[in-house]
PDB file of C-alpha atoms and ligand atoms in Angstrom:
ATOM      1  CA  MET U  16      64.217  97.320 129.111  1.00  0.00           C
ATOM      2  CA  THR U  17      60.810  95.622 129.153  1.00  0.00           C
ATOM      3  CA  CYS U  18      58.206  94.863 126.509  1.00  0.00           C
ATOM      4  CA  PRO U  19      55.836  97.835 126.100  1.00  0.00           C
ATOM      5  CA  ILE U  20      52.966  95.439 125.430  1.00  0.00           C
ATOM      6  CA  CYS U  21      53.148  92.957 128.295  1.00  0.00           C
ATOM      7  CA  THR U  22      56.109  94.330 130.338  1.00  0.00           C
ATOM      8  CA  LYS U  23      58.066  91.068 130.156  1.00  0.00           C
ATOM      9  CA  ASP U  24      61.821  91.082 129.528  1.00  0.00           C
ATOM     10  CA  THR U  25      62.774  92.150 126.017  1.00  0.00           C
ATOM     11  CA  ASP U  26      64.123  89.583 123.553  1.00  0.00           C
ATOM     12  CA  PRO U  27      67.017  91.038 121.493  1.00  0.00           C
ATOM     13  CA  LYS U  28      65.544  89.410 118.396  1.00  0.00           C
ATOM     14  CA  PHE U  29      62.272  91.268 118.786  1.00  0.00           C
ATOM     15  CA  ARG U  30      63.190  94.361 120.737  1.00  0.00           C
ATOM     16  CA  PRO U  31      61.764  96.466 122.026  1.00  0.00           C
ATOM     17  CA  PHE U  32      59.306  93.609 122.427  1.00  0.00           C
ATOM     18  CA  CYS U  33      59.525  90.227 124.147  1.00  0.00           C
ATOM     19  CA  SER U  34      58.224  88.225 121.194  1.00  0.00           C
ATOM     20  CA  LYS U  35      56.995  88.418 117.637  1.00  0.00           C
ATOM     21  CA  ARG U  36      53.468  88.224 119.000  1.00  0.00           C
ATOM     22  CA  CYS U  37      53.851  91.451 120.952  1.00  0.00           C
ATOM     23  CA  ALA U  38      55.560  93.100 117.987  1.00  0.00           C
ATOM     24  CA  ASN U  39      52.539  92.199 115.879  1.00  0.00           C
ATOM     25  CA  ILE U  40      50.181  93.566 118.502  1.00  0.00           C
ATOM     26  CA  ASP U  41      52.046  96.855 118.449  1.00  0.00           C
ATOM     27  CA  LEU U  42      52.036  96.866 114.653  1.00  0.00           C
ATOM     28  CA  SER U  43      48.287  96.294 114.651  1.00  0.00           C
ATOM     29  CA  LYS U  44      47.830  99.261 116.936  1.00  0.00           C
ATOM     30  CA  TRP U  45      49.855 101.366 114.568  1.00  0.00           C
ATOM     31  CA  LEU U  46      47.959 100.231 111.486  1.00  0.00           C
ATOM     32  CA  SER U  47      44.616 100.876 113.139  1.00  0.00           C
ATOM     33  CA  GLY U  48      45.795 104.202 114.479  1.00  0.00           C
ATOM     34  CA  SER U  49      47.332 107.284 112.973  1.00  0.00           C
ATOM     35  CA  TYR U  50      49.822 105.516 110.720  1.00  0.00           C
ATOM     36  CA  ALA U  51      47.532 104.130 108.017  1.00  0.00           C
ATOM     37  CA  ILE U  52      49.658 104.373 104.881  1.00  0.00           C
ATOM     38  CA  PRO U  53      49.346 101.235 102.707  1.00  0.00           C
ATOM     39  CA  THR U  54      52.502  99.129 102.595  1.00  0.00           C
ATOM     40  CA  ASN U  55      52.587  98.072  98.972  1.00  0.00           C
ATOM     41  CA  GLU U  56      56.289  98.724  98.570  1.00  0.00           C
ATOM     42  CA  PRO U  57      58.251  95.500  97.964  1.00  0.00           C
ATOM     43  CA  ASP U  58      61.340  97.100  99.537  1.00  0.00           C
ATOM     44  CA  LEU U  59      60.555  97.015 103.242  1.00  0.00           C
ATOM     45  CA  GLY U  60      63.785  98.721 104.241  1.00  0.00           C
ATOM     46  CA  ASP U  61      62.497 102.210 103.585  1.00  0.00           C
ATOM     47  CA  GLU U  62      59.159 101.435 105.221  1.00  0.00           C
ATOM     48  CA  ASP U  63      60.902 100.283 108.388  1.00  0.00           C
ATOM     49  CA  GLU U  64      62.916 103.486 108.544  1.00  0.00           C
ATOM     50  CA  ILE U  65      59.761 105.558 108.242  1.00  0.00           C
ATOM     51  CA  VAL U  66      58.056 103.622 111.021  1.00  0.00           C
ATOM     52  CA  LEU U  67      61.058 103.897 113.316  1.00  0.00           C
ATOM     53  CA  SER U  68      61.418 107.629 112.818  1.00  0.00           C
ATOM     54  CA  GLU U  69      57.711 108.080 113.453  1.00  0.00           C
ATOM     55  CA  ARG U  70      57.964 106.129 116.702  1.00  0.00           C
ATOM     56  CA  LEU U  71      60.689 108.407 117.980  1.00  0.00           C
ATOM     57  CA  ASN U  72      58.387 111.404 117.868  1.00  0.00           C
TER      58      ASN U  72
HETATM   59 ZN1   ZN F 104      55.525  91.237 125.279  1.00  0.00          ZN
END
């Protein structure tokens, strides 16, 4: 598996990305794209599940 941002090898800590930097780049794309719901919830667990299920589509 390779990083979808820069195509380097994936780091297990940041998969599917190679680094936190690439994860943030992907997140920025998401926030500026179709997924623009404010993240004011203090419990990030549910937010992460929503994002992951959206990505699978
Ligand atoms: Zn990368």
